[in-house]
Short mmCIF file of C-alpha atoms in Angstrom, two decimals:
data_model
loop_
_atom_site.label_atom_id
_atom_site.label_comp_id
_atom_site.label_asym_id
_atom_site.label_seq_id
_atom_site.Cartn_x
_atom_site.Cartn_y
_atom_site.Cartn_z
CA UNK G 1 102.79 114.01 141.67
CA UNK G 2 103.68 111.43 139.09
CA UNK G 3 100.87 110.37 136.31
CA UNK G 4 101.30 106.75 136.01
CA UNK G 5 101.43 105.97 131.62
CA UNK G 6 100.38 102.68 130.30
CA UNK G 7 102.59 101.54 127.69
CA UNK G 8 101.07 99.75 124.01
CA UNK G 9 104.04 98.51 121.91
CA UNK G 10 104.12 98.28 118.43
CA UNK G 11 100.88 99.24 117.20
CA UNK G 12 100.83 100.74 113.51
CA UNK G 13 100.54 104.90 113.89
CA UNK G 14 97.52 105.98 112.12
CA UNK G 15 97.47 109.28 110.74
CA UNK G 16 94.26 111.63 111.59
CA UNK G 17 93.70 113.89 107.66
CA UNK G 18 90.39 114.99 108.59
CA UNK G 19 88.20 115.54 111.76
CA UNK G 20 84.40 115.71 111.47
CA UNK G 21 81.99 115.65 114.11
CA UNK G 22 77.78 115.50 113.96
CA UNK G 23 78.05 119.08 112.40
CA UNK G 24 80.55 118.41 110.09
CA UNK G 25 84.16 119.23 109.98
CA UNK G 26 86.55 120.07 112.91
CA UNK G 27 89.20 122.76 112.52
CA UNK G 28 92.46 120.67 114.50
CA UNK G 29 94.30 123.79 115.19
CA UNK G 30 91.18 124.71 117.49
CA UNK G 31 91.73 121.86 119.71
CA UNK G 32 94.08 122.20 122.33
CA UNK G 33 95.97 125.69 121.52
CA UNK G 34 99.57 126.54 122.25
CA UNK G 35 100.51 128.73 124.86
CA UNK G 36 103.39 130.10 127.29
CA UNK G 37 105.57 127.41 128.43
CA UNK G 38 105.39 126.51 132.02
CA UNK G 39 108.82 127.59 133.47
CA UNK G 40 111.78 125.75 133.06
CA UNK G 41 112.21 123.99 136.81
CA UNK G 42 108.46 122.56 135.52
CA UNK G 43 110.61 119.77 134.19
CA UNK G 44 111.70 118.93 137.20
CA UNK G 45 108.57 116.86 137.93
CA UNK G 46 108.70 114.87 134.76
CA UNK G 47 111.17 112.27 133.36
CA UNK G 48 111.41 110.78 130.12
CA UNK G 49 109.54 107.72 129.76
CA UNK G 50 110.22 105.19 126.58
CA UNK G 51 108.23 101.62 125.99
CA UNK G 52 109.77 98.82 128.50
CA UNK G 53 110.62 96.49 125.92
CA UNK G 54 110.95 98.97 122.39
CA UNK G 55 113.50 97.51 120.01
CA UNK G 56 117.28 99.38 121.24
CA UNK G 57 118.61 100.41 117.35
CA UNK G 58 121.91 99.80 116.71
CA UNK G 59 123.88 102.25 114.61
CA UNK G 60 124.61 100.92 111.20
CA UNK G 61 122.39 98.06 111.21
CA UNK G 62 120.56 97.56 107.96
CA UNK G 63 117.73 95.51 109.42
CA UNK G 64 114.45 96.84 110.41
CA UNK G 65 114.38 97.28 114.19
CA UNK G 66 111.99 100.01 115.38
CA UNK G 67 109.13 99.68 113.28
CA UNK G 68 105.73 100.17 115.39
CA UNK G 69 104.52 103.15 117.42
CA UNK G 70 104.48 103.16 121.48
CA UNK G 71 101.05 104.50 122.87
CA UNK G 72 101.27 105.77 126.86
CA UNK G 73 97.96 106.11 128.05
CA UNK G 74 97.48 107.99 131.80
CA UNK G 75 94.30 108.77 133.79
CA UNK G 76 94.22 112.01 136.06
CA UNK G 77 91.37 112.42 138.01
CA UNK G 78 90.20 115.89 139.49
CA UNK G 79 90.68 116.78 143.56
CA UNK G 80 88.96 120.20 142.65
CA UNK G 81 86.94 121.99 139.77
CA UNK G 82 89.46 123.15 137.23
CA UNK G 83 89.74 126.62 136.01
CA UNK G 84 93.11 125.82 133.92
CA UNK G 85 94.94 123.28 132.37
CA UNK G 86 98.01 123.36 130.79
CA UNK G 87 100.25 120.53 129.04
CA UNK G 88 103.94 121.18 128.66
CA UNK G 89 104.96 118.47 126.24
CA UNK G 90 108.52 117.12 124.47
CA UNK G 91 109.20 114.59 122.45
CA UNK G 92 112.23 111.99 121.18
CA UNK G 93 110.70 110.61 117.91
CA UNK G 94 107.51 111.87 116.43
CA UNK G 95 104.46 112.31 118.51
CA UNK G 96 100.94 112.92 118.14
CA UNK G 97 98.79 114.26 121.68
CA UNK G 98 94.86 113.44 122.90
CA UNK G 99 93.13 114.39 125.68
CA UNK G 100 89.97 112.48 126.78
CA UNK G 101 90.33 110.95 122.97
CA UNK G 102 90.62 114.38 121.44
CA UNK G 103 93.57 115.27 119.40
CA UNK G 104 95.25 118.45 120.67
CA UNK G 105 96.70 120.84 118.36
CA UNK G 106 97.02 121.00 115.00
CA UNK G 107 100.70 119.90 114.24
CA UNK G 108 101.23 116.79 112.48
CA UNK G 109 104.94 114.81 112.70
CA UNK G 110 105.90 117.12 116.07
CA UNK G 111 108.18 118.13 116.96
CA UNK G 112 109.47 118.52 113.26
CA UNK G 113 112.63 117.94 112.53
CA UNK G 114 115.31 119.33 114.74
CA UNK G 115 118.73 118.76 115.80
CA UNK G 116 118.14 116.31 118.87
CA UNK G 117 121.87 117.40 120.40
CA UNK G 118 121.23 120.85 120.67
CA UNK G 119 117.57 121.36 120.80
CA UNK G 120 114.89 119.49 122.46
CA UNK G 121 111.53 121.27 121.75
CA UNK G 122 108.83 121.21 123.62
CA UNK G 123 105.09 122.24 122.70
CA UNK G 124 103.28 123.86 125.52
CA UNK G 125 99.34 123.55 125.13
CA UNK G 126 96.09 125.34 126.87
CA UNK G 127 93.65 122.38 127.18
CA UNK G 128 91.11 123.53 129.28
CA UNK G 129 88.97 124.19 126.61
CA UNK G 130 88.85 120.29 125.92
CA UNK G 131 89.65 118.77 129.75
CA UNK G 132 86.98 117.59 131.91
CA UNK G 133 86.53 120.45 134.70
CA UNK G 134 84.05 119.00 137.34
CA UNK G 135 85.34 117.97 141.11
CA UNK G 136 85.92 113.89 140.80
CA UNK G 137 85.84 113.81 136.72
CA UNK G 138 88.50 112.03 135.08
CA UNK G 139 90.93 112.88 132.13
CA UNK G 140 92.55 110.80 129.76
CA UNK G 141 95.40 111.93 128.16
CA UNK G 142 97.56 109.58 125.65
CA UNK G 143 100.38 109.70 123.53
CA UNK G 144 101.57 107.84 120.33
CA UNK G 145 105.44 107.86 119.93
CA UNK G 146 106.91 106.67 116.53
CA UNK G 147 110.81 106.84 115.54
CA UNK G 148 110.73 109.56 112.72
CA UNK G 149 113.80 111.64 113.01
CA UNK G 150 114.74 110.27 116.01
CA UNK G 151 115.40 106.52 115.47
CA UNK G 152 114.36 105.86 111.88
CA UNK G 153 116.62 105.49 108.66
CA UNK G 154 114.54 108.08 107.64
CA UNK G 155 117.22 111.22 108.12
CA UNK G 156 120.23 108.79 107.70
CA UNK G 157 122.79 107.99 104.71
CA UNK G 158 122.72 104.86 103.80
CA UNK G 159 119.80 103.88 105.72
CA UNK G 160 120.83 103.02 108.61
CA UNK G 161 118.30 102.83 111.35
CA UNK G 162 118.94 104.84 114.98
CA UNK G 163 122.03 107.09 114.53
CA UNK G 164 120.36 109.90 116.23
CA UNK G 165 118.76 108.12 118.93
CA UNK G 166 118.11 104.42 120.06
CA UNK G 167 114.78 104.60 122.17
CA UNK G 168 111.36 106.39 121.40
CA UNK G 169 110.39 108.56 124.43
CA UNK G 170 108.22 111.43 125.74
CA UNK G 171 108.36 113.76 128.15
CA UNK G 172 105.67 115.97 129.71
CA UNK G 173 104.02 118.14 132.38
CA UNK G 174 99.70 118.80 133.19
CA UNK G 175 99.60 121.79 135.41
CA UNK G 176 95.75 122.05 136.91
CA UNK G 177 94.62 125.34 138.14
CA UNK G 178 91.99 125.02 140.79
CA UNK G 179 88.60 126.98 141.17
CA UNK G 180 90.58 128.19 144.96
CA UNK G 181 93.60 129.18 142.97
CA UNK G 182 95.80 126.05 143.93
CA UNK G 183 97.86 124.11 141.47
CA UNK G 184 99.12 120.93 141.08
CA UNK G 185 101.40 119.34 138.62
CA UNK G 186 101.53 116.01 137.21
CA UNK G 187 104.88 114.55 135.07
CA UNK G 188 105.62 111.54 133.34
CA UNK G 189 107.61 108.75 135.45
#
């Protein structure tokens, strides 16, 4: 099963520095908490997915070409009561994660900086504590995608913009845990 992401171009990436709620303030590293990875063939029902139209960086260009953050936005809605969810997550550029508008965990600038042609990493993440569990509710997770490491002059001599990588993306994998002991997996398309 696929989870269908909305793509927002270009917006400017805010950066969450404190949480509060009615009672005051939110511990981040409470929300959403890192677990196990799924196992590896898990990947097999995701692919990486990248804004439709995000500015392709050429290598040693001096110009400014992948300014903006991507936002993918997908609704899952529940066949069953849920009695686990998990989110296997990766990323190409820097991401930040929310589910139902929540942030989840309590990394900032993931994955951190990494050597893309060896290592992808991925961030595996116990949300049940923060998904909606009732039969019929609906989740929304999201994701904000900015170049960082991957596709900014950040990391590069010179300056030059997209040596690493050309193209923002994200990759990822729910798997729900039913109340009859089913599961079901959703993955980026």
């Amino acid at each position: 099963m696929k989870m269908n992401f909305h793509c927002f171009e270009n917006l400017i990436p805010i950066m969450i520095l404190a949480l509060f709620s009615n009672s005051g303030l939110i511990n981040a590293t409470e929300v959403g908490k890192r677990t196990d990875a799924l196992e590896a063939s898990a990947w097999n029902d995701s692919q990486w997915i990248s804004a439709v139209n995000a500015p392709v960086v050429k290598g040693h260009n001096n110009g400014r070409a992948a300014d903006g953050a991507s936002w993918f936005v997908s609704t899952v809605k529940n066949e069953q009561k849920i009695v686990s969810a998990k989110w296997m997550t990766a990323g190409l550029g820097v991401y930040e994660l929310y589910v139902n508008g929540k942030p989840v965990g309590g990394e900032f600038l993931k994955p951190g900086f990494t050597h893309y042609a060896k290592t992808k990493r991925s961030f595996p993440y116990d949300i049940t504590d923060i998904i909606r569990t009732k039969p019929n509710a609906e989740n929304m997770l999201s994701v904000q995608v900015t170049p960082g490491w991957w596709a900014d002059k950040i990391i590069t001599p010179g300056g030059y913009d997209g040596i690493i990588g050309k193209k923002c993306a994200f990759r990822g994998v729910l798997e729900l845990t039913f109340s009859d002991g089913t599961k079901k997996r959703y993955g980026t398309d």
